[in-house]
Every structure is written in structure tokens, then in C-alpha cells.
XYZ file of C-alpha atoms in Angstrom:
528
model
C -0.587 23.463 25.389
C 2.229 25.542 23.374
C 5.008 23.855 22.155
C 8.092 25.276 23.459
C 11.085 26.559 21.664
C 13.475 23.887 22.148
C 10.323 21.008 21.399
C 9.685 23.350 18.051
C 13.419 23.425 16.941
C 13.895 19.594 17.924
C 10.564 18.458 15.439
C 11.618 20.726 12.525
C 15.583 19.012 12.646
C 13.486 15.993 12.862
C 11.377 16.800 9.528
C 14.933 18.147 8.095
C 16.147 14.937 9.298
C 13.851 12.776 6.927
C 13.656 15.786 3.754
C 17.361 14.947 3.512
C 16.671 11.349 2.938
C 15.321 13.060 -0.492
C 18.803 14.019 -1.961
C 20.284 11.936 -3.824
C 23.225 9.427 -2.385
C 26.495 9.289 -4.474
C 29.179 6.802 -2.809
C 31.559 5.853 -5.436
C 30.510 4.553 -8.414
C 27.318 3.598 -6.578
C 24.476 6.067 -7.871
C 20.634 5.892 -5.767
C 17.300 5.346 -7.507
C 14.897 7.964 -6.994
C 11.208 8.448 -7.739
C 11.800 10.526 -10.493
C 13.775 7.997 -12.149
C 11.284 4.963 -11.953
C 8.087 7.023 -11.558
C 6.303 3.885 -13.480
C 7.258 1.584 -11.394
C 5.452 3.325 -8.395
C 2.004 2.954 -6.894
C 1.202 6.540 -8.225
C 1.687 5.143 -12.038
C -0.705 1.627 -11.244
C -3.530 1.251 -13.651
C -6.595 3.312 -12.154
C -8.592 -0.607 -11.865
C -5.501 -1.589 -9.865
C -5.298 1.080 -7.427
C -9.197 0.770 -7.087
C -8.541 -3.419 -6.649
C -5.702 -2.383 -4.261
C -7.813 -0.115 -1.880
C -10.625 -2.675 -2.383
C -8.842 -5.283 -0.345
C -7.586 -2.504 2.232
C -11.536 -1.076 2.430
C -12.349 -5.171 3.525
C -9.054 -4.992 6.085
C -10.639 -2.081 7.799
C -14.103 -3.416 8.381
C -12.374 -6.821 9.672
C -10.703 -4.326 12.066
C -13.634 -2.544 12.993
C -15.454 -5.596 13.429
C -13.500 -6.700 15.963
C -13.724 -3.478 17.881
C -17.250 -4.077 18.198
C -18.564 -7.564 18.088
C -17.129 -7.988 21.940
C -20.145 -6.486 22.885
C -22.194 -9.167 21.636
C -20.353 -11.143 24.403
C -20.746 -8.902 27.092
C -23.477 -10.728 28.950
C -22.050 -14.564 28.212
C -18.840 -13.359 29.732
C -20.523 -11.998 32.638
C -22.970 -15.154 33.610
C -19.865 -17.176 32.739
C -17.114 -16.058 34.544
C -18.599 -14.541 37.297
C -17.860 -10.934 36.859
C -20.574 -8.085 36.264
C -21.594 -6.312 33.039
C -19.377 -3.580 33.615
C -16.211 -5.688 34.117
C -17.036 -7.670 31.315
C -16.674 -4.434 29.471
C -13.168 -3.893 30.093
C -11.470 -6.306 27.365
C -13.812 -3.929 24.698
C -11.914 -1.108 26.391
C -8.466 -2.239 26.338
C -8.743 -3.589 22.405
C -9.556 0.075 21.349
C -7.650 1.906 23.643
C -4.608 -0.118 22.491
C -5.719 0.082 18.965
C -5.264 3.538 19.455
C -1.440 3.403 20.075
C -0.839 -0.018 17.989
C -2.064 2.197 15.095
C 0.954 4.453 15.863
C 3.183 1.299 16.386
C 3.162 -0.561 13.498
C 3.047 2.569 11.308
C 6.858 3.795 10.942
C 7.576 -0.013 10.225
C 5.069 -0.125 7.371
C 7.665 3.270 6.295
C 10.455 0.998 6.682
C 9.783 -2.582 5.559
C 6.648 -2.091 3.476
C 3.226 -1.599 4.015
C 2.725 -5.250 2.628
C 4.308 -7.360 5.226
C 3.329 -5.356 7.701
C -0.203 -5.205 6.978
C 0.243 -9.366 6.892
C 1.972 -9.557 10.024
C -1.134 -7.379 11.664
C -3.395 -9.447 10.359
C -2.040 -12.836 11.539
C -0.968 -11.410 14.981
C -4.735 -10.255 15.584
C -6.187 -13.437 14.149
C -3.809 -15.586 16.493
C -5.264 -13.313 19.631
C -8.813 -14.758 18.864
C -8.061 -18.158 19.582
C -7.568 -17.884 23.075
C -10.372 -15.819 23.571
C -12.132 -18.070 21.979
C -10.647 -20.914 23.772
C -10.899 -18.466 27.303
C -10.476 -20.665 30.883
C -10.333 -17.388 32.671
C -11.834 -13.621 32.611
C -8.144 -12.131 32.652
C -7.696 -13.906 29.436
C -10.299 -11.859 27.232
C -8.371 -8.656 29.163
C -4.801 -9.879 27.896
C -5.355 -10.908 24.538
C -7.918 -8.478 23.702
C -5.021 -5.448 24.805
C -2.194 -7.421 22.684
C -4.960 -7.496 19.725
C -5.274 -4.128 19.893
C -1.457 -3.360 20.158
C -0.863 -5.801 16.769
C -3.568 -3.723 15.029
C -1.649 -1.525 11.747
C -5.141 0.512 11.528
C -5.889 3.426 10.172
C -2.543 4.907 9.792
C -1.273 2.212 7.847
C -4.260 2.010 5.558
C -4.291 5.722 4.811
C -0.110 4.754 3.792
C -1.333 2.730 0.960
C -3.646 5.020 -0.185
C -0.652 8.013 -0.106
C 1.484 5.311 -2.213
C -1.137 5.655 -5.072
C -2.477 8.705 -5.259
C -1.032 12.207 -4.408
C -2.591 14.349 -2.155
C -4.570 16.843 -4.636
C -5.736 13.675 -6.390
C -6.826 11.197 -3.315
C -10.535 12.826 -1.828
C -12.173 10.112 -3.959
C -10.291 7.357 -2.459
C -10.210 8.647 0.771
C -13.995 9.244 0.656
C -14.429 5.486 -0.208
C -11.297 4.321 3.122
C -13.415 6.201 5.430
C -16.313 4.571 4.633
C -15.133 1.323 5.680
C -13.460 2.497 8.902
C -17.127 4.084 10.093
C -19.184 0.875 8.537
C -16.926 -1.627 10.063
C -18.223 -0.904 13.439
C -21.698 -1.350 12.353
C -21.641 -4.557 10.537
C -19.376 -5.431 13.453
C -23.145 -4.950 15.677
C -25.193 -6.507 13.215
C -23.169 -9.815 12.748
C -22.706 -9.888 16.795
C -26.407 -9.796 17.135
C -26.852 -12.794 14.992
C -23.908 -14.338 16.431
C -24.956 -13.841 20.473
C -28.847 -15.053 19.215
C -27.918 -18.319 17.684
C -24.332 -19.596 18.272
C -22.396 -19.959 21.978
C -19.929 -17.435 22.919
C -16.727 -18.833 21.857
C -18.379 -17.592 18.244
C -17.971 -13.974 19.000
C -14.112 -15.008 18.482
C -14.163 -17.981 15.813
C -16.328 -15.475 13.313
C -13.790 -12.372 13.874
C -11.130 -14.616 13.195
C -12.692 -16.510 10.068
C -13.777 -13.164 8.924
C -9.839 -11.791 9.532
C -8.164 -15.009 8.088
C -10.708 -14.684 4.550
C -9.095 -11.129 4.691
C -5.709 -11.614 5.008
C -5.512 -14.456 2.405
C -7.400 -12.028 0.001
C -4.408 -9.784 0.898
C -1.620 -11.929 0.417
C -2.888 -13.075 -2.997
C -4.000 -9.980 -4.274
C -2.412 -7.130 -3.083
C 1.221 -5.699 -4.041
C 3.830 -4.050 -2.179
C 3.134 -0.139 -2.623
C 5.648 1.577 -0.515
C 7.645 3.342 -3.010
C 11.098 2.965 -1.014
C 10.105 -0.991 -1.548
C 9.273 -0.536 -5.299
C 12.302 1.344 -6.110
C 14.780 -1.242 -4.465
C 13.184 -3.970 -6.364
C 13.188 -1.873 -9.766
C 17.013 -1.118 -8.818
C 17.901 -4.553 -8.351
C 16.202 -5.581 -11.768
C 18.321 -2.688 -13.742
C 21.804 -4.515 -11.951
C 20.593 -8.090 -13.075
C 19.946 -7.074 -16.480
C 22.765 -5.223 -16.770
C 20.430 -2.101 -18.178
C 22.381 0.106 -15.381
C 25.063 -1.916 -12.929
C 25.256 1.226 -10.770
C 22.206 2.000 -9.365
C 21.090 1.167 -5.854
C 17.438 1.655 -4.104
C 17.321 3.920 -1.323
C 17.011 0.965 1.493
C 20.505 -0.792 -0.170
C 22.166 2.343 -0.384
C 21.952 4.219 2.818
C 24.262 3.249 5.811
C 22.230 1.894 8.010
C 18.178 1.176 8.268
C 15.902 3.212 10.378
C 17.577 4.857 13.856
C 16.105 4.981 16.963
C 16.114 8.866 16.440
C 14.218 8.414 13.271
C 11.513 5.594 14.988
C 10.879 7.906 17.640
C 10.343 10.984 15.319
C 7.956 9.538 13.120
C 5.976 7.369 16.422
C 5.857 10.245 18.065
C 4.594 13.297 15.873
C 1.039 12.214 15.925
C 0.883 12.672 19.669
C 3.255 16.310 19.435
C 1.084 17.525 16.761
C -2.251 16.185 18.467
C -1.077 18.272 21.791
C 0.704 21.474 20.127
C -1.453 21.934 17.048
C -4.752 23.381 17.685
C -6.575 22.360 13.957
C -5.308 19.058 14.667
C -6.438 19.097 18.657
C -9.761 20.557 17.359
C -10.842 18.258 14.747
C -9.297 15.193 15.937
C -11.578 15.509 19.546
C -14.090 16.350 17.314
C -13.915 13.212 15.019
C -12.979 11.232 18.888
C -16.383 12.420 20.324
C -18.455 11.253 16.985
C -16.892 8.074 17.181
C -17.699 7.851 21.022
C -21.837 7.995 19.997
C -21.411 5.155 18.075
C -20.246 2.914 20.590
C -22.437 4.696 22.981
C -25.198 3.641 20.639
C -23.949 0.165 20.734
C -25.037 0.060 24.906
C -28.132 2.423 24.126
C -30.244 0.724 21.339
C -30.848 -1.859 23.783
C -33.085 -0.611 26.397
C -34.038 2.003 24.152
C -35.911 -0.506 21.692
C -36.355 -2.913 23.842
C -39.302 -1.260 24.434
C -40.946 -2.107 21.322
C -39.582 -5.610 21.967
C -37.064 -6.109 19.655
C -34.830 -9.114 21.048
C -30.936 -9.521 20.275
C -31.685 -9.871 16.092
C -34.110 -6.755 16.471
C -31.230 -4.531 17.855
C -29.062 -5.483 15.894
C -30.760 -4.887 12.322
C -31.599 -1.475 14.702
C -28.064 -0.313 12.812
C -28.802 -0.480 9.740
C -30.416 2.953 9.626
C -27.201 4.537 11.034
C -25.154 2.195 8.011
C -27.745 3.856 5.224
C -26.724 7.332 6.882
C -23.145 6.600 6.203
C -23.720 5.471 2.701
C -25.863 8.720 1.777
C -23.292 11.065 3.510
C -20.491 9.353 0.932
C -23.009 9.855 -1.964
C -23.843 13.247 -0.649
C -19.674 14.273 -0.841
C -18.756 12.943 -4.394
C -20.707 15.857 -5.887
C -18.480 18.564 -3.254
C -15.073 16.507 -4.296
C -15.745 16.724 -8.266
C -16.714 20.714 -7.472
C -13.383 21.738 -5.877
C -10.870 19.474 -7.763
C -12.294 21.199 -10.759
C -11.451 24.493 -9.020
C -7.741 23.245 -8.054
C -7.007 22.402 -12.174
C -8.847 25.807 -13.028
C -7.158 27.712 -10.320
C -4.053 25.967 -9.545
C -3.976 24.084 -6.290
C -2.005 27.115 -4.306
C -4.830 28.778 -5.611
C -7.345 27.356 -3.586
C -7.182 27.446 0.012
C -7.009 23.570 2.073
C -10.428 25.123 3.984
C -12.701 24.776 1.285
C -12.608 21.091 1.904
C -14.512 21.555 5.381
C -17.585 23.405 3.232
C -19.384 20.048 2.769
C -19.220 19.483 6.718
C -20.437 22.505 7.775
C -24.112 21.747 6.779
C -23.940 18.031 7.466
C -22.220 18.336 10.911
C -25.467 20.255 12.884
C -27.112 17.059 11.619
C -25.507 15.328 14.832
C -27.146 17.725 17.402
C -30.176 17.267 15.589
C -30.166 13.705 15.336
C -29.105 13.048 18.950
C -31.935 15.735 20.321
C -34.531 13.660 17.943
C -33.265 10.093 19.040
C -33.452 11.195 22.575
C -37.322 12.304 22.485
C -38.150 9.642 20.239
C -36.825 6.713 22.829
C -39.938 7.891 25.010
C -41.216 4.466 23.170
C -44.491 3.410 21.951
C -46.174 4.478 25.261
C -46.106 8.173 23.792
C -47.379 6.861 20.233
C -43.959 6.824 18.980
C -43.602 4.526 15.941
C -39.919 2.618 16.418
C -38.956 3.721 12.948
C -38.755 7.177 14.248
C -35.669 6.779 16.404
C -34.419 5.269 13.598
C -34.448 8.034 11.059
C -32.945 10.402 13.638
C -29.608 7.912 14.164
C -29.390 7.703 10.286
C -28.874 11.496 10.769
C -26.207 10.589 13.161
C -24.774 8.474 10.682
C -24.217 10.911 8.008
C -23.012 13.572 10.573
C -19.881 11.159 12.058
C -19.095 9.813 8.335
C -18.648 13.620 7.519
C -16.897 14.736 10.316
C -14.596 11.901 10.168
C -14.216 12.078 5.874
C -13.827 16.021 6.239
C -11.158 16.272 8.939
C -8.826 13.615 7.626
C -9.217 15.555 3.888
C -8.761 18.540 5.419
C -5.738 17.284 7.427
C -4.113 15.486 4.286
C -4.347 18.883 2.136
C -3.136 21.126 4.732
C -0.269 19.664 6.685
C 1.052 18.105 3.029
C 4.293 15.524 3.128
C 3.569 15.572 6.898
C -0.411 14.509 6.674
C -0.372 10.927 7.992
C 0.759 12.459 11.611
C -2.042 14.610 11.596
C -4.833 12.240 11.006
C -2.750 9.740 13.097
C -4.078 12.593 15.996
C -7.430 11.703 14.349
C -7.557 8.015 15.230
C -5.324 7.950 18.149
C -8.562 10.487 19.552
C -11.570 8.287 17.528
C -9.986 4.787 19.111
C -9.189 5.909 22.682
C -12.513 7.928 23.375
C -14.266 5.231 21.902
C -12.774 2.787 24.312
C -13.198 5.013 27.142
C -17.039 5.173 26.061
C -17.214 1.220 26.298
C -17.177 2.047 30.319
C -19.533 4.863 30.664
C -22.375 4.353 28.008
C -24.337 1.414 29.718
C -24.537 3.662 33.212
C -25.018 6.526 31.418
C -28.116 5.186 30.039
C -29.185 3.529 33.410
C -28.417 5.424 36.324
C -29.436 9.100 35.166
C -32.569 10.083 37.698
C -36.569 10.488 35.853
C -35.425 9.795 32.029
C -32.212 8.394 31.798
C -32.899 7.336 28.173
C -33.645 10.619 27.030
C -31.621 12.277 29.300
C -28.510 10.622 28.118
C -28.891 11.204 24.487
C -29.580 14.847 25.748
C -26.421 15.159 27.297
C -24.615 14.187 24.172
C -26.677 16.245 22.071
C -26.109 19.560 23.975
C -22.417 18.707 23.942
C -22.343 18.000 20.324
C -23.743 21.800 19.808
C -19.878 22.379 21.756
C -17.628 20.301 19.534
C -18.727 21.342 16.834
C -18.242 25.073 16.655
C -14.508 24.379 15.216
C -15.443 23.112 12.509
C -16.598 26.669 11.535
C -13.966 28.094 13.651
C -11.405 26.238 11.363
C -12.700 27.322 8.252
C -12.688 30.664 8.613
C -9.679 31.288 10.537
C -7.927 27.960 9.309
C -5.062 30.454 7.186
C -4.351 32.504 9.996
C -4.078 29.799 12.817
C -1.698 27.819 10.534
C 0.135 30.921 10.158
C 1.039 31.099 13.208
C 2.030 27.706 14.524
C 5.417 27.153 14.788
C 5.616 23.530 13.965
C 3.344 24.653 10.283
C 6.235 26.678 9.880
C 9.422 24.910 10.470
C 7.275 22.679 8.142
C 7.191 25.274 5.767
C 10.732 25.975 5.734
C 11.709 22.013 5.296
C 9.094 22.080 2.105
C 11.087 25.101 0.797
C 14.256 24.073 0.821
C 13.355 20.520 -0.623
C 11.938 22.409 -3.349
C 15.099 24.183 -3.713
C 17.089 21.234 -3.597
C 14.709 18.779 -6.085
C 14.882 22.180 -8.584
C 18.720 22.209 -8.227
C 18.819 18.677 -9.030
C 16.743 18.758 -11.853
C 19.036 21.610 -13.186
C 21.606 19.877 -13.117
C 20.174 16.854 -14.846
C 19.328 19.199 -17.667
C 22.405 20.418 -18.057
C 23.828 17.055 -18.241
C 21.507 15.954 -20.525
C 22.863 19.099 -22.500
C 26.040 17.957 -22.849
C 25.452 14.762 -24.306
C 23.632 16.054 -26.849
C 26.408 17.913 -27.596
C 28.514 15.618 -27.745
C 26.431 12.810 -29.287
C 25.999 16.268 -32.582
């Protein structure tokens, strides 16, 4: 879908919009703090441990999140012999959580922009932690549908998460930390399965609920205790405040006390809604984001399949669920597997100059880890013929750690890739990413289970054929991207007006600092 004229001009006043929040504000005698002038006091200037302790706490927020996406399942069949409903309605509240998810994410992240990515982030947390309770406390089926949709909708995911990280480390600097986020967002669906199992084995249902929300409160008091604001707006109010009480400069005002008026409904509804423009009009985005959405899909397709698939060694409810730890050790080799790449090609930006070096080269990695996920799903598929055929039940277990390492890359690739080459503008792209990850996921919570059952002769290994032979499809962009990544940028409209905005900040931060050093000039001058 092309983005019209009008649409095109109306998103690059927007991003002109928010670049001129960059100049600096003069009213009076009243001068505004920018980053230059505090850089210390910023995220970007933390102590390397701190940042690391910082993202540590946000790396534990994401599997909590994660966790709850997928530990519903666990419940599946008390809900279903409790309340009267079948398997496949009892599904629906695990569709509504991460189909909301996917547009809470969106939600809560202009506020985070706004207020702070701290009390946001708390906020989030106690909001999803309250919508356990009466799920766990459930007199009806409607309830687990209600409160598991609001849950979703009070979830700051991804796109608040990948904030923090932005607040500490610039973009030519961040693959290392970014590496380490993703890691959490893939694993926290898996330990999600593997606590449910034990969970649905030995305790009553109301436990699925009372161990998300023990789980989320731990988390969210580690957060409150440990974790600082990081929003840089936030940072440089507080710093400007300090400079008035001590009298060290009585005329200098942080951005949020200086401007007329806080965030306007023109500005909310720019920033909610470029993910979903740039997920529609930008075809790397569109590309790699369905890409990342269909990976994500297997995993809770997985979740319904590794049941009758090794039930037929007979693993019970502990058995399948220690069944995912293969596909956790994939995800933990795939990050190994990328620090090696990352260390390669910052080494060529400092060499080379980061203009130098083209964002594409971050997709190189991916391109020989991402045919892993055909392979995989082929070998899973053949291998679930079961011990009938000789098979040993480790074998469909290698093949999903292969699986494992493919969706970790995609995933850790595109939102690199995404970061480096849509710049100031980065979090709307990947917010494309997990809007697509969230709601296919979701959508896959209704069709795995009769995918897997209903499919006439093998449906086992017919399924996992299905998604292997369409993996073979979303996957060609990757290489599509990386070759012709330049030229398809080149010609979007919206990477242009994008362009243009960049340009004339540039213009204006290189004015500004002329003046400054003329300035500083004259009082030398006069000081001689």
C-alpha cells in the first residue's frame, strides 16, 4: 500500500513538528537546558556497570511480560473442564492478552516520551499485576476474556523497553545491548512454558495467575528500588532545577518547564500512530516486521504442538514442558553466535566512519542463520513420526533448537537493522516489529491446536510442513533487503522527508554551536 501525497507531506510536518522541539527556547530571561549542556547528567554518560544494572532489571521486566503471554496455556484445559467451555474457547483470553499487547505496546509508549520511562514502566507493571487477581480469583469464563484484554492493553512492552535502552546508548553503540533485550523478549515465552508445566502438574489453576503475579510484583519492586529515571527530557528538568536551587545558573529551565504546554493531541497521535503508517507504507519495515510476526507465531504454535507430538514418547505435563528447553539453548547459542558479527562491524564503523558503512551489513549474520528455520521445521516435522519409526525423542528436539536460533536472529537482526537505518525515527519501526510478533502470535493461539489435529493422514507432520514450506516464503526478504536495502530506502518517500528533517536539524544544531563559539569568543576577549 503506497502512501499518498498528502499522508507523506502530513508525517514529514509531523517529524518537523518534533525536530523543532530541538531548538533551543529563549522567553525572556528564561534560557532551556539542552543535552549538550548537561550531557553528564544523561543516561548516555551512566557508568558502563550502571547501564548494564539498568538493562538488567528491564531484561527481567520483559521475561515477566513474556511469561504472562504464555503461561495461560498451562490453564487451557482447567478452564475448559471448569467453566464449561471447550479447548478452543478457552483459548481466547491467550488471544486477546497478545493481541492487545500488541497495541498497549503502542499505548503506553509516547507517555513513557512524555512523563518518563520510569513511572510508566511502574504503572505497567502494577496495572498488569492487579489484572491477575481476578483471574485468579475468576467466578466466570468472561472474566479471564476481560482482564486478560485490559492486561494486555496496560502492557509498556517492547517499545518502551527498547526507550531505555535508546536513553543509554546511541544507536552506533547499542547492538550489544540490544543483542542481550532481545534475548529476554524471545526467552520469556519459553520459561513462561516451562514454569506453566510445573505449575498445571502440581498446583490448582488459580496458580497460573498467583505465580505471574508474584513473579511481576518481585519485578516491579526490583524496579522501583533499583532503577533510575533515563528519559533525558526527565534528567535535564531535574539537572535544571538543581542549577536554580543552587543558584549555579537562576535562568535555566528543562525542556518539560519551559515549553507552553505538555504533549498535544497532534503530537500523541503522531508518535501512536507512526508504527502502524510506517508498518503499512514502508516495505523494509512491512517485510521484516511479518517476517519477525511469523517466527514468533511457531513459537506459540509450538506451545499447542509439543503436546501430541511427544506425547508419544509419553512425556506428561513436566515432560513437555522441559521439551523447551532445547528451543531456550537455541536462543542462547544464536546470541553467542552474534557477539563475534557485532565486534566485526563496529570495528568497521570506527575504521570507516559510520556513513561509511552501509545499515545492511547488519542483516549478514541472519542470512546464514535464518534457512535454519526451514530446516528445523522440515526436521521437527519428520522427526514427530515418534518412536514407532525408531525415532529417538531427542531428535525433534535438536531440530526446534534450530528453530530457536533462527527466530532469536530474525528477531535480533531486524530490530538492529531497523534502529541503524531509520535513525532518530527507529523506535516506530521496530514498534511495526512487535505490533506484527504480538498480534500474529495471538492470532496463532486459535489456529495451532486444529492445525495440528484436524489435517487428514499426518496432521503432525503435515502441520510443521506447512510452516516449513512457508518459512522458505518469508524469508526471501531478508536477502531481498540486503541487497537492495539502499535503493528501496531511496525511494520511499517517508525515508526521505526523514532525510530532509535530519538535514536541517543538522543545520540548525551546527548553527547553534557556531554561535556558541563565537560567544565563547568574545568573552575571552573581553576577560584578555
Amino acid at each position: 500500500m503506497a502512501a499518498t501525497a498528502p499522508d507523506t507531506e502530513r508525517y514529514a510536518e509531523g517529524q518537523e513538528l518534533e525536530q523543532e522541539k530541538t531548538d533551543r527556547i529563549i522567553e525572556g530571561d528564561k534560557i532551556e537546558l539542552q543535552d549538550s549542556d548537561a550531557w553528564d547528567k544523561l543516561g548516555y554518560s551512566f557508568p558502563t556497570w550502571r547501564k548494564w544494572q539498568i538493562l538488567g532489571v528491564v531484561f527481567l521486566i520483559q521475561i515477566s511480560i513474556n511469561m504472562n503471554a504464555s503461561m495461560y496455556a498451562n490453564g487451557v484445559t482447567a478452564i475448559s473442564e471448569q467453566y464449561g467451555v471447550s479447548k478452543q474457547v478457552a483459548r481466547i483470553p491467550q488471544m486477546t492478552f497478545l493481541v492487545a499487547y500488541a497495541f498497549g505496546c503502542e499505548l503506553w509508549a509516547p507517555w513513557s516520551e512524555e512523563f518518563g520511562r520510569w513511572p510508566i514502566q511502574q504503572l505497567s507493571l502494577f496495572l498488569v499485576n492487579l489484572w491477575q487477581i481476578p483471574c485468579a480469583l475468576a467466578p466466570n469464563y468472561g472474566t479471564f476474556v476481560i482482564c486478560r484484554l485490559l492486561g494486555g492493553l496496560s502492557t509498556a512492552g517492547g517499545s518502551v523497553t527498547l526507550g531505555v535502552l535508546a536513553d543509554m546508548w546511541e544507536p552506533d553503540g547499542q547492538e550489544y545491548a540490544v543483542a542481550f533485550l532481545v534475548l529476554s523478549s524471545v526467552g520469556g515465552s519459553v520459561v513462561g512454558a516451562i514454569v506453566g508445566g510445573f505449575v498445571e502438574r502440581y498446583a490448582a489453576l488459580p496458580w497460573i495467575f498467583w505465580v505471574q503475579m508474584i513473579v511481576g510484583g518481585v519485578v516491579q519492586l526490583v524496579h522501583l528500588v533499583c532503577n533510575p529515571e533515563t528519559r533525558a527530557t526527565i534528567l535535564l528538568d531535574r539537572e535544571a532545577k538543581r542549577r536554580r536551587k543552587t543558584g549555579e545558573d537562576p535562568n535555566v529551565y528543562g525542556p518539560n518547564e519551559i515549553r507552553p504546554q505538555r504533549m498535544t493531541g497532534r503530537e500523541f497521535w503522531t508518535i501512536f500512530s507512526r508504527p502502524f503508517y510506517m508498518f503499512v507504507t514502508e516495505p523494509i519495515v512491512l517485510w521484516l516486521s511479518l517476517l519477525s510476526g511469523f517466527s514468533d507465531a511457531l513459537i506459540f504454535t509450538f506451545l499447542q504442538s509439543f503436546t501430541p507430538v511427544y506425547e508419544q514418547w509419553g512425556f506428561g505435563v513436566v515432560g513437555i514442558a522441559l521439551a523447551f528447553v532445547p528451543l531456550l539453548i537455541g536462543y542462547f547459542l544464536a546470541y553467542l553466535s552474534y557477539l563475534p558479527s557485532i565486534h566485526h562491524f563496529r570495528g568497521r564503523r570506527r575504521r570507516e566512519g559510520g556513513h561509511a558503512v552501509a545499515p545492511e551489513v547488519r542483516l549478514w549474520w541472519l542470512l546464514f542463520l535464518a534457512p535454519l528455520e526451514t530446516i528445523g521445521l522440515f526436521g521437527f516435522a519428520w522427526t514427530s513420526l515418534g518412536p514407532d519409526y525408531g525415532i529417538p525423542w531427542i531428535a525433534p528436539m535438536i531440530f526446534t533448537s534450530l528453530v530457536g536460533i533462527a527466530n532469536y536472529a530474525i528477531y535480533q537482526s531486524s530490530i538492529d537493522y531497523q534502529t541503524a537505518a531509520y535513525g532518530p525515527y527507529a523506535a516506530s519501526a521496530t514498534g511495526g516489529n512487535d505490533l506484527a510478533r504480538d498480534f500474529l502470535a495471538g492470532i496463532a493461539a486459535l489456529y495451532s491446536t486444529p492445525m495440528y489435529e484436524n489435517i487428514p493422514g499426518r496432521p503432525l507432520e503435515y502441520a510443521s510442513t506447512i510452516l516449513a514450506c512457508l518459512a522458505v516464503l518469508v524469508t526471501i526478504p531478508i536477502y531481498i533487503v540486503y541487497w537492495k536495502g539502499p535503493e528501496i530506502r531511496a525511494k520511499s518517500k517517508f525515508a526521505q522527508s526523514l532525510d530532509k528533517t535530519r538535514e536541517k536539524s543538522k543545520e540548525k544544531r551546527r548553527k547553534q554551536s557556531l554561535t556558541g563559539l563565537n560567544d565563547g569568543e568574545r568573552e575571552h576577549k573581553e576577560r584578555v
